[in-house]
Coordinates of N, CA and C in Angstrom, one line a residue:
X1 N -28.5 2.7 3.1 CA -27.5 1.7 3.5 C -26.1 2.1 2.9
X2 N -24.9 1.6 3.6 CA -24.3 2.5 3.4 C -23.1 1.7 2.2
X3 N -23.5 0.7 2.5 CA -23.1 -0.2 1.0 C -23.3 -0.1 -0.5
X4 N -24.9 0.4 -0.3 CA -26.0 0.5 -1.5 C -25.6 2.1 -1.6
X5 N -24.5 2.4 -1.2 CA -24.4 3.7 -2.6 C -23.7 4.0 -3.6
X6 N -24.4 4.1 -4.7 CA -24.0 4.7 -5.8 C -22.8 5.1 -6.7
X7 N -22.2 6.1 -5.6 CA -21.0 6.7 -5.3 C -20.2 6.1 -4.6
X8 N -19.0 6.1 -4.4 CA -17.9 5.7 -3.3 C -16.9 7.4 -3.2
X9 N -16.4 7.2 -2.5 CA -15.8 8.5 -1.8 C -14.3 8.1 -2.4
X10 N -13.3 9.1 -2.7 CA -11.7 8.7 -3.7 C -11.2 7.9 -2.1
X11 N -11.0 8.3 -0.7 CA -10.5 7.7 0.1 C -10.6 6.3 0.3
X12 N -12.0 6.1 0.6 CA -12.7 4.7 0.5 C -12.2 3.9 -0.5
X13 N -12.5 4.7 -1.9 CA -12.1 3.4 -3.0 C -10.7 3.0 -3.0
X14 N -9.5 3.8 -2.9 CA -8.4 3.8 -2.6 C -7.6 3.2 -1.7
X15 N -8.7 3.1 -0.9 CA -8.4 2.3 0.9 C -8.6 0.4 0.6
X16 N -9.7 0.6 -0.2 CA -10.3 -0.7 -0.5 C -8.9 -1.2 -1.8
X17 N -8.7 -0.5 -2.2 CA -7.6 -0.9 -3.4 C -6.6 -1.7 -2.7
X18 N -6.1 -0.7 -1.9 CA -5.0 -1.5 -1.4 C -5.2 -2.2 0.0
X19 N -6.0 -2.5 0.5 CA -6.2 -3.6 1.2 C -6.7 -5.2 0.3
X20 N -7.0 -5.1 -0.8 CA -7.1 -6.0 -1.7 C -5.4 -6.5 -1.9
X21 N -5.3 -5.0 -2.1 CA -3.6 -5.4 -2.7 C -2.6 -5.9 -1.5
X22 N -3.1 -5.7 -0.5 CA -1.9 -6.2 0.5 C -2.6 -7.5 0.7
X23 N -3.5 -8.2 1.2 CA -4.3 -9.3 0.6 C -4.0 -10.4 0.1
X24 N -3.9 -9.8 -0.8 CA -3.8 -10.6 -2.0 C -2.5 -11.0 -2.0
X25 N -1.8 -9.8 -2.4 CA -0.1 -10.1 -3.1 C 0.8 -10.1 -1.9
X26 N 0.4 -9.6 -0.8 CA 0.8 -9.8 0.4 C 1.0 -10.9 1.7
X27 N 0.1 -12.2 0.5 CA 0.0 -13.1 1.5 C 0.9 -14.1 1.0
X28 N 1.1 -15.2 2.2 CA 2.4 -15.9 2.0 C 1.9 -17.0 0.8
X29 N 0.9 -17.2 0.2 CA 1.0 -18.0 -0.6 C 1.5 -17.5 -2.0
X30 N 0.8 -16.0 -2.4 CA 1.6 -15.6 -3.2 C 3.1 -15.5 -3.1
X31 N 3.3 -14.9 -2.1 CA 5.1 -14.1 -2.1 C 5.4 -15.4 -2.2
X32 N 5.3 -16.9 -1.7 CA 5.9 -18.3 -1.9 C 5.8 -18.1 -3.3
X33 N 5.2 -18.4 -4.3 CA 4.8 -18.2 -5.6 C 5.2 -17.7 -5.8
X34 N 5.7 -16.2 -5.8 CA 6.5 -15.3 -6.6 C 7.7 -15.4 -6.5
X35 N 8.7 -16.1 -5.2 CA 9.9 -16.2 -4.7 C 10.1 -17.2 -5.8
X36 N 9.2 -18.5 -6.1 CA 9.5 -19.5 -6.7 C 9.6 -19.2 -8.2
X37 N 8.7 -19.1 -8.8 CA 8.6 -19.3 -10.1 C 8.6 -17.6 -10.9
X38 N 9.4 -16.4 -10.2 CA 9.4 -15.6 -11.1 C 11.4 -15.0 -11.3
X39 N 11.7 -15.0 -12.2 CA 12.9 -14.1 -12.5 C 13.3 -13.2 -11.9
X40 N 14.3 -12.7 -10.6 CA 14.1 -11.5 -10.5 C 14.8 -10.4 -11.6
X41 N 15.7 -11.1 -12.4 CA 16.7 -10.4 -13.2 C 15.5 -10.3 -14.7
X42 N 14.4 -9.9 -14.5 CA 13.3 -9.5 -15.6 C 12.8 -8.8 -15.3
X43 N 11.8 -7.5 -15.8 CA 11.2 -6.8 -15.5 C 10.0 -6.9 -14.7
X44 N 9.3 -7.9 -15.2 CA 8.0 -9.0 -15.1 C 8.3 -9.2 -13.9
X45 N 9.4 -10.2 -13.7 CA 9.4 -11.2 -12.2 C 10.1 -10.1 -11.0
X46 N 10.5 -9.1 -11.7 CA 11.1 -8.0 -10.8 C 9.6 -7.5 -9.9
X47 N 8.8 -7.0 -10.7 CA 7.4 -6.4 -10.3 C 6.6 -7.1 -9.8
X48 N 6.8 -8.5 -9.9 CA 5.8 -9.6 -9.4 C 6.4 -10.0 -8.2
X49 N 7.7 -9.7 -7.6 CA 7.9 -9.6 -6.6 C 8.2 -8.6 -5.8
X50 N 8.3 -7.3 -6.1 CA 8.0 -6.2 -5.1 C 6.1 -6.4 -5.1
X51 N 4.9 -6.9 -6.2 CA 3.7 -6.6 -5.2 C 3.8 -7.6 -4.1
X52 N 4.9 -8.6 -3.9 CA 4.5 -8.7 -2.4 C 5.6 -8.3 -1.1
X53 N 5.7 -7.1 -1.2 CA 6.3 -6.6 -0.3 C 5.5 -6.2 1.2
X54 N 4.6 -5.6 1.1 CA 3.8 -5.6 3.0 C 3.4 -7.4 2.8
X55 N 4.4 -8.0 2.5 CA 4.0 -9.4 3.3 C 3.7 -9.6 5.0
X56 N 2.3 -10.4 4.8 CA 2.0 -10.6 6.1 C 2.5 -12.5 6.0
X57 N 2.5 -12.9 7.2 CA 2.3 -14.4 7.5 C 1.9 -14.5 9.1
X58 N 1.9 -16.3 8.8 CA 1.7 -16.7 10.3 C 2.8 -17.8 10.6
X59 N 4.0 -17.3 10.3 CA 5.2 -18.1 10.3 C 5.3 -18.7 12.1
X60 N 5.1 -19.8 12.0 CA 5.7 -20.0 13.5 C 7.6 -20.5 13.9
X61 N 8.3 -20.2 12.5 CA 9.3 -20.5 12.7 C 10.3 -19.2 13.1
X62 N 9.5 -17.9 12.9 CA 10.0 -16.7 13.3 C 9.6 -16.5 14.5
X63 N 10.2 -15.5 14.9 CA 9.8 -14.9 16.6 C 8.6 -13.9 16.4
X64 N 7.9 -13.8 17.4 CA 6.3 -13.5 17.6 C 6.9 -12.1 17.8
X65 N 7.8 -11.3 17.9 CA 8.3 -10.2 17.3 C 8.4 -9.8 16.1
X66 N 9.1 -10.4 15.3 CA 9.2 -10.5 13.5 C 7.5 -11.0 13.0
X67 N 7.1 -11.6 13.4 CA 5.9 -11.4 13.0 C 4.6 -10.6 12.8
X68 N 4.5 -10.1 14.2 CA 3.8 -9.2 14.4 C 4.3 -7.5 13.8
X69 N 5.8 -7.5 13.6 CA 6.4 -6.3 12.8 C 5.9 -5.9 11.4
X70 N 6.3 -7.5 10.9 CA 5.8 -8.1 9.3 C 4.4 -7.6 8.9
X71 N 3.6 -8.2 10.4 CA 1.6 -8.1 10.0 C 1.6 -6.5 10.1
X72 N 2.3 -5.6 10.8 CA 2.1 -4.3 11.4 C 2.6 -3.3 10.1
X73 N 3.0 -4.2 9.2 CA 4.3 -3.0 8.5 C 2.5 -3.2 7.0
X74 N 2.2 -4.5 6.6 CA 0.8 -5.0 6.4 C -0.3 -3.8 6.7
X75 N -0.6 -3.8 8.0 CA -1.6 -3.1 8.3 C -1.6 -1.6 7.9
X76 N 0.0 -1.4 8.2 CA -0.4 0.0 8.5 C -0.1 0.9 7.5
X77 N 0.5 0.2 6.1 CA 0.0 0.1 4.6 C -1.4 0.6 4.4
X78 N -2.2 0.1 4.9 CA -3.7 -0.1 4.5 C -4.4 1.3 4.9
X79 N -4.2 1.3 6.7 CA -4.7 2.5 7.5 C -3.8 3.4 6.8
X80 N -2.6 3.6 6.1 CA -1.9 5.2 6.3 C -2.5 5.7 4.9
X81 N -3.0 4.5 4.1 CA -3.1 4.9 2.7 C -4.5 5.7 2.8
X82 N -5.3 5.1 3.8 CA -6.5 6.3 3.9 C -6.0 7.1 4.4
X83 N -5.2 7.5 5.9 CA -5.3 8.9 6.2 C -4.5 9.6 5.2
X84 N -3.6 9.3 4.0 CA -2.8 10.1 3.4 C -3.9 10.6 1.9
X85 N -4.8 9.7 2.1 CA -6.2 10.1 0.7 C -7.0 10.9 1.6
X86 N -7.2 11.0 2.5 CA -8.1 11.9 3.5 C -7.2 12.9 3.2
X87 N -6.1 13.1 3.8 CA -5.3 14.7 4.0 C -5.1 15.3 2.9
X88 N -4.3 14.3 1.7 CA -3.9 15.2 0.4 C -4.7 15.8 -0.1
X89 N -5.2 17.4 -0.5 CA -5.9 17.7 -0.7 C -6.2 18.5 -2.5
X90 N -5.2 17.8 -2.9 CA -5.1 18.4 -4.2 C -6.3 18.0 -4.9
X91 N -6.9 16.7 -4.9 CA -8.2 16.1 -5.7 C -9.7 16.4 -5.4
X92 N -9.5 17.2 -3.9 CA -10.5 17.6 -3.1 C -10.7 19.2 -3.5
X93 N -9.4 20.0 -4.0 CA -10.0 21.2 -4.5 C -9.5 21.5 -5.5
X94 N -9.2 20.3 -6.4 CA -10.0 20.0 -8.2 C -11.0 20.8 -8.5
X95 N -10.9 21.4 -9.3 CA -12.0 22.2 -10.1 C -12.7 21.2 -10.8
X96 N -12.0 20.5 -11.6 CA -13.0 19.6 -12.4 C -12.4 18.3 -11.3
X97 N -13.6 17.2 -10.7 CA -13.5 16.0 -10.0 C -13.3 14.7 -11.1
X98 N -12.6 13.8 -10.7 CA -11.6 13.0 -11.6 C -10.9 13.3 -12.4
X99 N -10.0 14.0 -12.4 CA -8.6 14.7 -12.9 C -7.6 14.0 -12.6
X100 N -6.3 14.6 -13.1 CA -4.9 14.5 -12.7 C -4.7 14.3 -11.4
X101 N -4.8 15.3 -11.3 CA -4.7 15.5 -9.7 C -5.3 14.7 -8.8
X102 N -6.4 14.3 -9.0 CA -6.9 12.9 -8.2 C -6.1 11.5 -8.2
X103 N -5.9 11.2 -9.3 CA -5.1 10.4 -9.7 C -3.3 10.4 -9.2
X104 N -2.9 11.4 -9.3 CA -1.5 12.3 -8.5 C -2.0 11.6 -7.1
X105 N -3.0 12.1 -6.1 CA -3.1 12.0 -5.0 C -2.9 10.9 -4.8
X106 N -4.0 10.4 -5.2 CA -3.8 8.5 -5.0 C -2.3 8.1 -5.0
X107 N -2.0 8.4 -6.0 CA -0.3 7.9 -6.4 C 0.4 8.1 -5.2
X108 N 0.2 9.2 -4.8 CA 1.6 10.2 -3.9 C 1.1 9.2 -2.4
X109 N -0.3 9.5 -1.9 CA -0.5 9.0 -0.8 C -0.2 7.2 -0.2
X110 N 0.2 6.3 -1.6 CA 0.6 5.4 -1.4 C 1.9 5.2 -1.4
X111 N 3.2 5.9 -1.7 CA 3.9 6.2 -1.8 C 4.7 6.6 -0.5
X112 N 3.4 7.5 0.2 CA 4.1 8.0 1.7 C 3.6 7.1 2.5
X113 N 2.4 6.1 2.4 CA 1.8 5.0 2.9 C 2.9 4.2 3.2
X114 N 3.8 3.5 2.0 CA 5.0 2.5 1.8 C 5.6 2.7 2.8
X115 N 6.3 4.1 2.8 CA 8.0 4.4 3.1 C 7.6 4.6 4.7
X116 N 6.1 5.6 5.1 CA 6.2 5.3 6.8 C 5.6 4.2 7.1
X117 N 4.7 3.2 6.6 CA 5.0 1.9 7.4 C 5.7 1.2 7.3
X118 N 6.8 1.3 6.4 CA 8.3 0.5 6.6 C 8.8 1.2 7.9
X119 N 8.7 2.4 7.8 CA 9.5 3.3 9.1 C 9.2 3.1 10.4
X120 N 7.8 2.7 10.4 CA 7.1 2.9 11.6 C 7.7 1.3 12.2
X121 N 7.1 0.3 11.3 CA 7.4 -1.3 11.5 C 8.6 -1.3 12.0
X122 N 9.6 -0.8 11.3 CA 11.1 -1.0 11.6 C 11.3 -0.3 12.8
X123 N 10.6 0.2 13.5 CA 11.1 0.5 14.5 C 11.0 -0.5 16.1
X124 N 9.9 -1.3 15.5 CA 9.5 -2.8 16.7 C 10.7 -3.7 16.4
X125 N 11.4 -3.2 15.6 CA 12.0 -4.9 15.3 C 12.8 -4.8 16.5
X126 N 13.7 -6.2 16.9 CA 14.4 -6.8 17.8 C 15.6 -5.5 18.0
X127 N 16.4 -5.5 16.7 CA 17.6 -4.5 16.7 C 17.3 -3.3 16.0
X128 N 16.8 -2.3 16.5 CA 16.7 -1.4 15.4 C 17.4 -0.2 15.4
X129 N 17.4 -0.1 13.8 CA 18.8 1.4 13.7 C 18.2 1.9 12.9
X130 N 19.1 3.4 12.9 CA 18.3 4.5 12.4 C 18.6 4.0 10.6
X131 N 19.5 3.4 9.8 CA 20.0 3.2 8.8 C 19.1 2.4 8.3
X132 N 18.8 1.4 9.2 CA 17.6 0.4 8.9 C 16.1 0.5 8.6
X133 N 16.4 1.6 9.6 CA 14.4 2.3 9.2 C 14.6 3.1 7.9
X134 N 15.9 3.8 7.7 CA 15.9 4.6 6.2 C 15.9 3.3 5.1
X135 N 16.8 2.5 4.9 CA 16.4 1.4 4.2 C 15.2 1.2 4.1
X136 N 14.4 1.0 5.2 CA 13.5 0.3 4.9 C 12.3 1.2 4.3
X137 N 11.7 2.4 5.0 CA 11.7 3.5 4.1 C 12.0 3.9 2.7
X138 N 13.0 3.7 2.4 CA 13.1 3.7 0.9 C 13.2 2.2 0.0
X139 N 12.6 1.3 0.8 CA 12.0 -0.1 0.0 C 10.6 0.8 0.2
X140 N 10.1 0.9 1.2 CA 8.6 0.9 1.2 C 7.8 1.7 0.0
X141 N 9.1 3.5 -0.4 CA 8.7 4.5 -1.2 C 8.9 4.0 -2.2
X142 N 9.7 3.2 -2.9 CA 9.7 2.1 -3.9 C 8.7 1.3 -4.5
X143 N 8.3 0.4 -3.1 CA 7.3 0.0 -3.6 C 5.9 0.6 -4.0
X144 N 5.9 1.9 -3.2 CA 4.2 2.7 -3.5 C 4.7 3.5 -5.2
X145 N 5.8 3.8 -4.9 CA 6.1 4.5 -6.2 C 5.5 3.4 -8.1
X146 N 6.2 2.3 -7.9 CA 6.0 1.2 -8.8 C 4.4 0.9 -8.8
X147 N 3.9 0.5 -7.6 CA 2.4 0.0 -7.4 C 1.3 0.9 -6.9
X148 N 2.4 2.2 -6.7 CA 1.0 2.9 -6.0 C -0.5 3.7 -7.4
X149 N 0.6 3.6 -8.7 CA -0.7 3.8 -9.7 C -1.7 3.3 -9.6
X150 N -1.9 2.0 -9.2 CA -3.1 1.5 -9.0 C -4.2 2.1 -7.9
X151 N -4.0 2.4 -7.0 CA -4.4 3.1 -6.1 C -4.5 4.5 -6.4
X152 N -3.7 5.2 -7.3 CA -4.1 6.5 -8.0 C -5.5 6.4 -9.1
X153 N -5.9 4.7 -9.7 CA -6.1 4.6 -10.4 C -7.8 4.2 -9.7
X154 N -8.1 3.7 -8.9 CA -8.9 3.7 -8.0 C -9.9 4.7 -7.2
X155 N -8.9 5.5 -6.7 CA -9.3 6.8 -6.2 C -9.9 7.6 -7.2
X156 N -9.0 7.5 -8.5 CA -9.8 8.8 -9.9 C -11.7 8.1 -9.6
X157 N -11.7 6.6 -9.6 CA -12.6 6.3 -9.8 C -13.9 6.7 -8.4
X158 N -13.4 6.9 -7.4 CA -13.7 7.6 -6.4 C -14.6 8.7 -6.7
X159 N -15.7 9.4 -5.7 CA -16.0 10.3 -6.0 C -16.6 11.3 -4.7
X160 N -16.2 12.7 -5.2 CA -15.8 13.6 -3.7 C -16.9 14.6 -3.7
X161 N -17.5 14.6 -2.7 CA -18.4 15.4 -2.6 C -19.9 15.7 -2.9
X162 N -20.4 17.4 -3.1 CA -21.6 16.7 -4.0 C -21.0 18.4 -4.8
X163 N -22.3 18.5 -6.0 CA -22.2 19.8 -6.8 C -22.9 20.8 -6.2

């Protein structure tokens, strides 16, 4: 069974990381919570509000455009952070398995996760410009950059292959 094993694969565990994390810190109850009661002029309430950045909702007071952008920018967070732990292949041809370098990957692949589904999202929206997808892009690499440790941190615990 494919639950009952042992092992988890660095992509898988990494995948699962941050679909918890968009989830979680991603949903509107948190980001309400975090908009409300944290500082952003602190280090603390700075960080507690970028983890809710792929905010998803079910806002009906937005347009069913801005919504579906918002849940898409969400998603595709989740899907890119596996294909970007599938492709990087630095932790895959590790000499020694759970290294640096594993940990590097995880990092890096959330990182390019952020910045192209901000890029990709921004490009559904209502008005979109090229300035605006680079913005948004460089919120997204931001945020994988600050949070994507976790996901580096995840994947180390991952395991690739056999001996």
């Amino acid at each position: 069974m494919a639950l009952g094993n042992r092992y988890k694969t660095a992509p898988g565990a990494g995948t699962l990381a941050a679909l918890i994390l968009v989830l979680v810190f991603g949903s509107p109850w948190y980001a309400d919570w975090a908009q409300e009661n944290t500082n952003p002029a602190t280090a603390g309430g700075w960080w507690l509000r970028l983890l809710a950045w792929p905010a998803w909702s079910f806002d009906t007071d937005d347009s069913l455009r801005d919504v579906i952008v918002g849940d898409l920018k969400a998603i595709l967070v989740v899907v890119l952070t596996f294909v970007f732990l599938y492709l990087l292949p630095g932790s895959q041809l590790a000499r020694a398995r759970g290294t640096v370098s594993q940990f590097l990957a995880g990092w890096a692949a959330y990182i390019f996760a952020g910045a192209f589904a901000a890029l990709f999202a921004t490009l559904f929206l209502t008005n979109p410009s090229l300035l605006g997808a680079f913005n948004a892009a460089g919120s997204g690499a931001g945020y994988g950059f600050f949070v994507g440790w976790i996901i580096g941190l995840a994947s180390l615990g991952g395991w690739r292959g056999t001996r």
